[in-house]
JSON list of C-alpha atoms in Angstrom, two decimals:
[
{"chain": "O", "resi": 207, "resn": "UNK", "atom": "CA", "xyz": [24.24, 86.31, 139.92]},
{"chain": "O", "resi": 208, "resn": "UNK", "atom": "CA", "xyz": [25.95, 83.09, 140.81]},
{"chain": "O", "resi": 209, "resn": "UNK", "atom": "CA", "xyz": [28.55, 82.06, 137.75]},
{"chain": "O", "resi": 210, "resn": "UNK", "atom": "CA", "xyz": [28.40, 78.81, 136.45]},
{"chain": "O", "resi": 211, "resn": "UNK", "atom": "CA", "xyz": [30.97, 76.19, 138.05]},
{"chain": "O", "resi": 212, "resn": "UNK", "atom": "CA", "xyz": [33.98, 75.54, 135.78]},
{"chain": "O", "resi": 213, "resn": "UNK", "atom": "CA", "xyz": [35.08, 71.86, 134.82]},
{"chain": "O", "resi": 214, "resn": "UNK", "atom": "CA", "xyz": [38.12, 71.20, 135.57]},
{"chain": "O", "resi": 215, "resn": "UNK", "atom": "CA", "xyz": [39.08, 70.83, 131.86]},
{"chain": "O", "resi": 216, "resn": "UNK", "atom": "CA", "xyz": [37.89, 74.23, 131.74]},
{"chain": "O", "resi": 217, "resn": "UNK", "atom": "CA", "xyz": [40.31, 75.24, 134.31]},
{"chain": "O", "resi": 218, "resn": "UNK", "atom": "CA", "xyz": [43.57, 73.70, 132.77]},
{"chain": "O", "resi": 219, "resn": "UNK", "atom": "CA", "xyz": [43.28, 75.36, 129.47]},
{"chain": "O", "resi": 220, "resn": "UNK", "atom": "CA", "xyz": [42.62, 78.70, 131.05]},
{"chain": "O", "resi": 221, "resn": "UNK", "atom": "CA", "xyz": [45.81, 77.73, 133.58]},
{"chain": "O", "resi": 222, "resn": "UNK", "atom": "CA", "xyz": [47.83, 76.65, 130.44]},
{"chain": "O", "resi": 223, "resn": "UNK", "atom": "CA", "xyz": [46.28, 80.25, 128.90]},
{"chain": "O", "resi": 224, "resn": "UNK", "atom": "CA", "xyz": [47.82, 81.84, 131.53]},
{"chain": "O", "resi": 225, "resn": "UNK", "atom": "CA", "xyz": [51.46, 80.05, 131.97]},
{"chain": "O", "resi": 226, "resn": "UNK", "atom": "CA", "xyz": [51.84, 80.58, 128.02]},
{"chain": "O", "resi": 227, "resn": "UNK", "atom": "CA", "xyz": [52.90, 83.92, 127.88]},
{"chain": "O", "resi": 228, "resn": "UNK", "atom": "CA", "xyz": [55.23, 83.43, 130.23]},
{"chain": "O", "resi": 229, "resn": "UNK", "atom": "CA", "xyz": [56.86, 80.77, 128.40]},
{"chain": "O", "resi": 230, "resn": "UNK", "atom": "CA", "xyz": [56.47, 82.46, 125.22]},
{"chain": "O", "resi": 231, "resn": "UNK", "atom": "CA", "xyz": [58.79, 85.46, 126.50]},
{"chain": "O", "resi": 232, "resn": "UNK", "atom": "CA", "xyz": [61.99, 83.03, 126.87]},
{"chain": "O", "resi": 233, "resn": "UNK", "atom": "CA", "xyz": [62.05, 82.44, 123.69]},
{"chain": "O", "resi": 234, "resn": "UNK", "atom": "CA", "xyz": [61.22, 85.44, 121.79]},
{"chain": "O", "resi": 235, "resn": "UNK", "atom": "CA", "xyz": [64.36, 86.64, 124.12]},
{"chain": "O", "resi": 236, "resn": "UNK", "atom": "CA", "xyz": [66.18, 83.67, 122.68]},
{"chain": "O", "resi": 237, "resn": "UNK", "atom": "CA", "xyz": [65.13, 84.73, 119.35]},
{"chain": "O", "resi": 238, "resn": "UNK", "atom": "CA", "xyz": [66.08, 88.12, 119.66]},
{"chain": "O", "resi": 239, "resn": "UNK", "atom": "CA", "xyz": [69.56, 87.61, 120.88]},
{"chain": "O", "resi": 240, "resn": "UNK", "atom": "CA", "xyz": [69.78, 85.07, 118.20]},
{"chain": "O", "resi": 241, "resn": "UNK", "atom": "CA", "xyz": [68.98, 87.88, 115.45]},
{"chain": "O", "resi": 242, "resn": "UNK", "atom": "CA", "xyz": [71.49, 90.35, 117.17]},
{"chain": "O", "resi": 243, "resn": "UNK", "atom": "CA", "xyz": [74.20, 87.75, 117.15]},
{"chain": "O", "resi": 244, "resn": "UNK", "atom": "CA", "xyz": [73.32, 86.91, 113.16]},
{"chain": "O", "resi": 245, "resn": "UNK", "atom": "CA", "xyz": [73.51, 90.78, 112.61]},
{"chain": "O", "resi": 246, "resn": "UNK", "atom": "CA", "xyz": [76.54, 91.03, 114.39]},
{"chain": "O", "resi": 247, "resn": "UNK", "atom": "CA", "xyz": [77.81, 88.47, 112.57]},
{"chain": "O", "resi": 248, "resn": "UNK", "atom": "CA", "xyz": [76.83, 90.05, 108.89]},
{"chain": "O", "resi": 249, "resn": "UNK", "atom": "CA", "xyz": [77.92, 93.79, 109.80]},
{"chain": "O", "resi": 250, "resn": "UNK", "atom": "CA", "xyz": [81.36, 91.94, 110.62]},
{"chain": "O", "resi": 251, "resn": "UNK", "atom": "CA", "xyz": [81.61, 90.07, 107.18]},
{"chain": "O", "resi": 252, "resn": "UNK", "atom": "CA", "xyz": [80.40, 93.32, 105.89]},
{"chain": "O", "resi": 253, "resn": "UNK", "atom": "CA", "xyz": [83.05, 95.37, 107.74]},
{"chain": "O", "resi": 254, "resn": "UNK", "atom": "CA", "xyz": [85.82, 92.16, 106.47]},
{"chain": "O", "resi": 255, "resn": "UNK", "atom": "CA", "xyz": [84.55, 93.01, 102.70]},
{"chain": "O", "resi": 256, "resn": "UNK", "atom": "CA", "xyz": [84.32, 96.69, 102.68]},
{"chain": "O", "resi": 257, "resn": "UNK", "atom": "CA", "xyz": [87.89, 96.52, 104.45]},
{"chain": "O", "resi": 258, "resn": "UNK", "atom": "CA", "xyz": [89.26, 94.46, 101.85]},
{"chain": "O", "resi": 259, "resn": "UNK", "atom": "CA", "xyz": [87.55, 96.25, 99.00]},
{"chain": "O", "resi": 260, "resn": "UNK", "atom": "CA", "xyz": [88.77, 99.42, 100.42]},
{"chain": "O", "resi": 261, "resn": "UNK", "atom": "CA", "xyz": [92.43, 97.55, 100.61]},
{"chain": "O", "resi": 262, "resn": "UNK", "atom": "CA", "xyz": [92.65, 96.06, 96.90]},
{"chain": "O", "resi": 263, "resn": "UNK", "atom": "CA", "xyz": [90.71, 99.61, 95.61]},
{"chain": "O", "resi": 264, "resn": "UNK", "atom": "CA", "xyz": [94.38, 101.16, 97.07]},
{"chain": "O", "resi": 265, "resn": "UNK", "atom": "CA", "xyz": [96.70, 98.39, 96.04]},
{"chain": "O", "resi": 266, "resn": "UNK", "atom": "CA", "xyz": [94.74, 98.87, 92.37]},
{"chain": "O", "resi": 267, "resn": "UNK", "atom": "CA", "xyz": [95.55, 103.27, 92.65]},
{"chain": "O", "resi": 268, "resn": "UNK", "atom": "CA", "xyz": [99.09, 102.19, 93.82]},
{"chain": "O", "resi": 269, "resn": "UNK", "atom": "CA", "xyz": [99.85, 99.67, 90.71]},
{"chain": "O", "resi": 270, "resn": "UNK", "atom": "CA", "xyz": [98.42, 101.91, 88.40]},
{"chain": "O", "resi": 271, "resn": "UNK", "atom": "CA", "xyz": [100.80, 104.97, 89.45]},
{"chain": "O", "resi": 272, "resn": "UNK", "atom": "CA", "xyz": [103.71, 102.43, 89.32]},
{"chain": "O", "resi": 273, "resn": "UNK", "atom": "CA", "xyz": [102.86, 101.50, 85.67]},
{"chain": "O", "resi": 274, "resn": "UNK", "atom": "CA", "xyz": [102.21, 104.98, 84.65]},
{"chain": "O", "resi": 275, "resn": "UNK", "atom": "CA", "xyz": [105.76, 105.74, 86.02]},
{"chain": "O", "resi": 276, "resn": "UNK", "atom": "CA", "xyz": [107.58, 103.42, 84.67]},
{"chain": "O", "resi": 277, "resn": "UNK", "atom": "CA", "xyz": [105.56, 104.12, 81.38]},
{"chain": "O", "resi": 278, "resn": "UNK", "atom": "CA", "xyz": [107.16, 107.11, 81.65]},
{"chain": "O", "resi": 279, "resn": "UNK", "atom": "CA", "xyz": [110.52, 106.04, 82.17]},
{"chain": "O", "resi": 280, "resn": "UNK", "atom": "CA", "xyz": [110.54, 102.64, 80.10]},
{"chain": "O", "resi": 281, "resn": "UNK", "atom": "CA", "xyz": [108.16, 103.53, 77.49]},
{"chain": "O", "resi": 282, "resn": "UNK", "atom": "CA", "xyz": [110.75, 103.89, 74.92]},
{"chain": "O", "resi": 283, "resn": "UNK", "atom": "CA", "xyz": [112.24, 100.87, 75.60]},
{"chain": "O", "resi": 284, "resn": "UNK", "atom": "CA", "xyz": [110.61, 98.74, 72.91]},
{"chain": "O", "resi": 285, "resn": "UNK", "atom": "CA", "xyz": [111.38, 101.37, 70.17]},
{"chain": "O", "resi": 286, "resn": "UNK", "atom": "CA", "xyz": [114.84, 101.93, 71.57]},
{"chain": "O", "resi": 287, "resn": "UNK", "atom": "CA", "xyz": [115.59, 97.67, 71.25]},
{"chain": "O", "resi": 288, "resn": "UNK", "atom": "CA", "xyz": [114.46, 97.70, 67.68]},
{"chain": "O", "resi": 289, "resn": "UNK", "atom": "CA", "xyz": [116.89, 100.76, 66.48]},
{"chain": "O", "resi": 290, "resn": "UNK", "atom": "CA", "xyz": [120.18, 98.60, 68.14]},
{"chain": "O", "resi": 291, "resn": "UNK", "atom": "CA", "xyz": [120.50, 96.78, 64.97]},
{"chain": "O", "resi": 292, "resn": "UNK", "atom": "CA", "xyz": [120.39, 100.13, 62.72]},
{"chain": "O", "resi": 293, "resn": "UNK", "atom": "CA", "xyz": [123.33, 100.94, 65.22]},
{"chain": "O", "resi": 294, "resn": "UNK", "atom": "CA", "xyz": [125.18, 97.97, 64.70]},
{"chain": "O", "resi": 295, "resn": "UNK", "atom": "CA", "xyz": [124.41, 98.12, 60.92]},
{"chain": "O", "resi": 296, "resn": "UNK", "atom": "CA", "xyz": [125.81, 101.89, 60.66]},
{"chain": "O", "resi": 297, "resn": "UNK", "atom": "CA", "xyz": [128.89, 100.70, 62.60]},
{"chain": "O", "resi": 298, "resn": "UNK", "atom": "CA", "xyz": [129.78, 97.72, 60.25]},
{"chain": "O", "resi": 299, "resn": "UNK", "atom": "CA", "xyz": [129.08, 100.54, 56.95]},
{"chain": "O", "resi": 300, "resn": "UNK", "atom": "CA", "xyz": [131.82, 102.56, 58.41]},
{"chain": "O", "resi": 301, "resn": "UNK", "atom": "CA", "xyz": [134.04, 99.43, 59.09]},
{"chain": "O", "resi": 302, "resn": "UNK", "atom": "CA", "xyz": [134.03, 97.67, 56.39]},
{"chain": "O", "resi": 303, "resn": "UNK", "atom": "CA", "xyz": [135.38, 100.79, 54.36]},
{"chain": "O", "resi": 304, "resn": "UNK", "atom": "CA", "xyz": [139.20, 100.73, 54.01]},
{"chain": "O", "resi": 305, "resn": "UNK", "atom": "CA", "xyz": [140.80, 104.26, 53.66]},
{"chain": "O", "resi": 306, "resn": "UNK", "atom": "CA", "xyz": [140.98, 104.02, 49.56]},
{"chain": "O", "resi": 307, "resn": "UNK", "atom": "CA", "xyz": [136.52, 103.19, 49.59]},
{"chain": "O", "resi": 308, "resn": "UNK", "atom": "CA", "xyz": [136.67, 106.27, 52.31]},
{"chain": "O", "resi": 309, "resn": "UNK", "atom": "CA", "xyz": [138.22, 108.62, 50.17]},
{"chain": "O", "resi": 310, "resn": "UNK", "atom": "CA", "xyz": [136.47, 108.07, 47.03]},
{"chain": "O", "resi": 311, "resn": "UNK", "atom": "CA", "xyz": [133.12, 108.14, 48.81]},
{"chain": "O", "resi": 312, "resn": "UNK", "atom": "CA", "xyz": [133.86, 110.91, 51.36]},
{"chain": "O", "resi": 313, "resn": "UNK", "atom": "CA", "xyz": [130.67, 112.23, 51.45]},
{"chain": "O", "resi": 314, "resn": "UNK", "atom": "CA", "xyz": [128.83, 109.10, 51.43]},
{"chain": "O", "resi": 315, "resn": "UNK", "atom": "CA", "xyz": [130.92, 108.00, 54.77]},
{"chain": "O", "resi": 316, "resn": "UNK", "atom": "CA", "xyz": [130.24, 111.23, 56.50]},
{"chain": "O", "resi": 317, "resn": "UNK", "atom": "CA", "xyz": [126.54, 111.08, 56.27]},
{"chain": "O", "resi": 318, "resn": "UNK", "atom": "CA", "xyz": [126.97, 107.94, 58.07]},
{"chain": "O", "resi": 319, "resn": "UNK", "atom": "CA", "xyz": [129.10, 109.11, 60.56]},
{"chain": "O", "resi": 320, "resn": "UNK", "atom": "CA", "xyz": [126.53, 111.82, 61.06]},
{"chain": "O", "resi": 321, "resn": "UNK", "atom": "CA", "xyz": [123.71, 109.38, 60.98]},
{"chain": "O", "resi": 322, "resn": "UNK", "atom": "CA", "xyz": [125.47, 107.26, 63.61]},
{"chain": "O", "resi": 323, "resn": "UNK", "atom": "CA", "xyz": [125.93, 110.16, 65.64]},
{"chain": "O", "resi": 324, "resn": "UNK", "atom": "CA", "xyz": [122.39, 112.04, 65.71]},
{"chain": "O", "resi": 325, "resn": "UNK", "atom": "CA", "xyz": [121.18, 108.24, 66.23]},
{"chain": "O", "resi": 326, "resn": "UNK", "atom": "CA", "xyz": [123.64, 108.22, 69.23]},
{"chain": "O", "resi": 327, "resn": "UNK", "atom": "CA", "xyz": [122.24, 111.62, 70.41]},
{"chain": "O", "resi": 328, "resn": "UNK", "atom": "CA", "xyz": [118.95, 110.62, 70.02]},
{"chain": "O", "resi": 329, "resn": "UNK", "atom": "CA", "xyz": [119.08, 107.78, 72.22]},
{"chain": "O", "resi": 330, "resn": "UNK", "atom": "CA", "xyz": [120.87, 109.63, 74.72]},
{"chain": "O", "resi": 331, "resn": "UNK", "atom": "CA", "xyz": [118.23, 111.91, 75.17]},
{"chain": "O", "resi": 332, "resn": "UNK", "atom": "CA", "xyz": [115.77, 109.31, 76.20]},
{"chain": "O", "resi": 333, "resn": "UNK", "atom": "CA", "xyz": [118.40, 107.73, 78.62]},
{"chain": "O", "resi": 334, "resn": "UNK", "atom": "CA", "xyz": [119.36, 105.14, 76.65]},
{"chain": "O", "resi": 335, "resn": "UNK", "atom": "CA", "xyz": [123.56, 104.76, 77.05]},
{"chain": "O", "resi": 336, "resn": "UNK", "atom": "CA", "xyz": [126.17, 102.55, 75.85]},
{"chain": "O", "resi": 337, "resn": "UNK", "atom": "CA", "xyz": [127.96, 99.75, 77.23]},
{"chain": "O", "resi": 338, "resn": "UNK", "atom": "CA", "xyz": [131.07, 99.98, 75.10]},
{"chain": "O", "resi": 339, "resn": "UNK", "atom": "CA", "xyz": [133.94, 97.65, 76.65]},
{"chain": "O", "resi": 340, "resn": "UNK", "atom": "CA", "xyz": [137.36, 97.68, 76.06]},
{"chain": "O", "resi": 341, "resn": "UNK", "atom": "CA", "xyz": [140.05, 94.81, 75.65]},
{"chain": "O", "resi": 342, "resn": "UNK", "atom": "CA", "xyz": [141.16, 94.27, 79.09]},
{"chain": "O", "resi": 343, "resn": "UNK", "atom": "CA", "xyz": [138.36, 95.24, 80.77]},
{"chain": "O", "resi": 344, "resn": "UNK", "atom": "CA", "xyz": [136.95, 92.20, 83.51]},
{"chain": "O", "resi": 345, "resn": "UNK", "atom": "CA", "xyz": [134.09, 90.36, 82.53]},
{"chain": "O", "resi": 346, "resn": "UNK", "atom": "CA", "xyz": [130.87, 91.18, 84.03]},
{"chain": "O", "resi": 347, "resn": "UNK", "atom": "CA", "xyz": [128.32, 89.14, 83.69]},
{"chain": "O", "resi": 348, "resn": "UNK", "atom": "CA", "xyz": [125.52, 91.93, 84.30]},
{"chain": "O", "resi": 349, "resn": "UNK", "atom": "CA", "xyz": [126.62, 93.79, 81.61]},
{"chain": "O", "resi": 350, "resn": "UNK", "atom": "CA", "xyz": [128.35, 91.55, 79.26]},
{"chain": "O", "resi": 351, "resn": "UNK", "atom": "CA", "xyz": [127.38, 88.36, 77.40]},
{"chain": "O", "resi": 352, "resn": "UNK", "atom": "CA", "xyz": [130.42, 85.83, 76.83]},
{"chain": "O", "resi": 353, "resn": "UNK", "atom": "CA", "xyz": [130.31, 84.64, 72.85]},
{"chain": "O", "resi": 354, "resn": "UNK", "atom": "CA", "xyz": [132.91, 82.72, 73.40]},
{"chain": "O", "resi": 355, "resn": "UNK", "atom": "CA", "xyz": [136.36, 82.45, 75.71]},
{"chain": "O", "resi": 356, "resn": "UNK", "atom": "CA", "xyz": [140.07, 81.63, 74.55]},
{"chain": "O", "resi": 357, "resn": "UNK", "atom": "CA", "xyz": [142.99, 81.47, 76.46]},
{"chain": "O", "resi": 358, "resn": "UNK", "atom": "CA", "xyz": [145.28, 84.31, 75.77]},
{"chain": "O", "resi": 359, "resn": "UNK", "atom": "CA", "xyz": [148.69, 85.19, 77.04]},
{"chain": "O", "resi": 360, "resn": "UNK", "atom": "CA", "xyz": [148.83, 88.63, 77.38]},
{"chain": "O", "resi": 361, "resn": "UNK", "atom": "CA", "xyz": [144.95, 88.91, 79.13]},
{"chain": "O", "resi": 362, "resn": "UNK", "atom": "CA", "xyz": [144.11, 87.37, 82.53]},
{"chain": "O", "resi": 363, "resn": "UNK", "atom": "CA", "xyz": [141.51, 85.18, 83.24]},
{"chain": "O", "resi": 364, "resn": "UNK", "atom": "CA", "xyz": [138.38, 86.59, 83.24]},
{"chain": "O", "resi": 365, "resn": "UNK", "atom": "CA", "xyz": [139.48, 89.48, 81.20]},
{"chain": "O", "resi": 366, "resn": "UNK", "atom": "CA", "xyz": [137.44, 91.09, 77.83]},
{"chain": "O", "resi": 367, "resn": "UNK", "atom": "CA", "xyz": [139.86, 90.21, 74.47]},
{"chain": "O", "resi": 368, "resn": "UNK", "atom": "CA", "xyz": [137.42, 90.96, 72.13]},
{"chain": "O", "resi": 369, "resn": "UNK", "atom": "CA", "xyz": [134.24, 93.31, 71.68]},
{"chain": "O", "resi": 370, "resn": "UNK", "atom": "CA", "xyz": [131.63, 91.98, 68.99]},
{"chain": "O", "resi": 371, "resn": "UNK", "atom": "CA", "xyz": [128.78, 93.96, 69.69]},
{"chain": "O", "resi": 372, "resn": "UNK", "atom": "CA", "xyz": [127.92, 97.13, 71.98]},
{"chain": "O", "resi": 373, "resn": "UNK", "atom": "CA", "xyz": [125.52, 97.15, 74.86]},
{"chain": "O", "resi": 374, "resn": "UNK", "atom": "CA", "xyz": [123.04, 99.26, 75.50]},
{"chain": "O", "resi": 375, "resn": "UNK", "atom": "CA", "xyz": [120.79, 100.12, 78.90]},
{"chain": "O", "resi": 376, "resn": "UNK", "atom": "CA", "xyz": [118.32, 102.07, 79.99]},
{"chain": "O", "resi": 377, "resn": "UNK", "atom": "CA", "xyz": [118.24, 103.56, 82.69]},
{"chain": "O", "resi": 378, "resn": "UNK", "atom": "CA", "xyz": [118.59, 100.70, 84.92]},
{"chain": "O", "resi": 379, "resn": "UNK", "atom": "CA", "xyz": [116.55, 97.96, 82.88]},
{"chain": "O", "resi": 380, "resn": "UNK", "atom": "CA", "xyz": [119.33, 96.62, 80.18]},
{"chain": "O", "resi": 381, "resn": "UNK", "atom": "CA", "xyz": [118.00, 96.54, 76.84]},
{"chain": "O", "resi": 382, "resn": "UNK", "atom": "CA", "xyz": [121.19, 93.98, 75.22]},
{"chain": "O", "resi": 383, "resn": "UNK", "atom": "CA", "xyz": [124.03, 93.06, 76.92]},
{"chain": "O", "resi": 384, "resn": "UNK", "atom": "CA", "xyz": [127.96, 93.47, 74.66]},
{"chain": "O", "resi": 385, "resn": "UNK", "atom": "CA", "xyz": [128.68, 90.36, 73.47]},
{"chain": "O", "resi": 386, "resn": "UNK", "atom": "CA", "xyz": [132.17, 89.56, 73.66]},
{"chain": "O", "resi": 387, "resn": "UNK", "atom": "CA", "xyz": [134.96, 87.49, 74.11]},
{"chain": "O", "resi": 388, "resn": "UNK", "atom": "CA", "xyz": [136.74, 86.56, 77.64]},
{"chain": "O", "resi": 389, "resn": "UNK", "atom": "CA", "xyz": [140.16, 85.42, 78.32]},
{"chain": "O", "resi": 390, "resn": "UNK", "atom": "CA", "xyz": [140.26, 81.85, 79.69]},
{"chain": "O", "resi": 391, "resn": "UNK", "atom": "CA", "xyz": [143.84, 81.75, 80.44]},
{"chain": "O", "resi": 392, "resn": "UNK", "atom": "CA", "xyz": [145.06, 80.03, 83.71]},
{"chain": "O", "resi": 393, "resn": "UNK", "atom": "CA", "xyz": [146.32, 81.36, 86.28]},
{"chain": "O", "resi": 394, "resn": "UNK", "atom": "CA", "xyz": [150.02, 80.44, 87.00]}
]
């Protein structure tokens, strides 16, 4: 059986029929490659996020044990500031008594004394100390807090003359520095 002649329009569409595929492969090759380099991409941002996630989640566990800690330590520090002036009023009760007010209230001035002192102990035991200067001791600024500074003759420059209040620290972390007075007299 003799098959009918094609036209030749016929023949171009089957010809374009037949190139198509060909040119259809390029670019689902293109398209491909272009969805592996976009997943690429993501799974890198995804890598850059859990990374950092994974980074802060530490830096979080790390703060958190540093706060606990010096929880720990500097816990008491709040309650340890706000007994200082009970200190400094116990200390001004037992100097403001002259000898004759001592003696006639002997056992009033000895429970202060003892009050002063199991406050002192107390303190101690949660690591609070004192900073307790002396005439003639030098000025430092890290420890001591200048009220005031006179020249006088028999102090150098620079040199404690007069305690007003003690200082207290804890541990490292100084809860109220003495306040004093420092010598201003100049050199010769």
């Amino acid at each position: 059986m003799a098959q009918p002649q094609q036209t030749d329009a016929q023949a171009e569409t089957e010809h374009e029929a037949a190139d198509a595929p060909e040119q259809e492969q390029p670019d689902v090759a293109q398209a491909l490659a272009d969805a592996e380099a976009a997943f690429e991409a993501e799974r890198a941002e995804m890598r850059d996020r859990l990374m950092r996630a994974l980074a802060d989640l530490e830096n979080t566990r790390k703060r958190a044990e540093r706060d606990r800690r010096d929880a720990a330590v500097y816990g008491g520090s709040k309650l340890a500031r706000d007994l200082l002036p009970v200190f400094d009023n116990l200390n001004r009760a037992l100097a403001a008594a002259d000898e004759p007010t001592r003696a006639s209230a002997k056992g009033l001035f000895e429970g202060v004394e003892l009050t002063l002192r199991e406050l002192l102990k107390v303190l101690d035991r949660h690591g609070v100390e004192r900073i307790a200067p002396n005439p003639g001791d030098p000025f430092d600024p890290h420890l001591h807090e200048a009220m005031f500074e006179a020249p006088v003759p028999q102090f150098a420059a620079g040199q404690i003359i007069q305690v007003i209040t003690e200082g207290f620290r804890m541990r490292d972390q100084l809860l109220r520095p003495a306040q004093v007075g420092v010598s201003s007299t100049p050199a010769d």
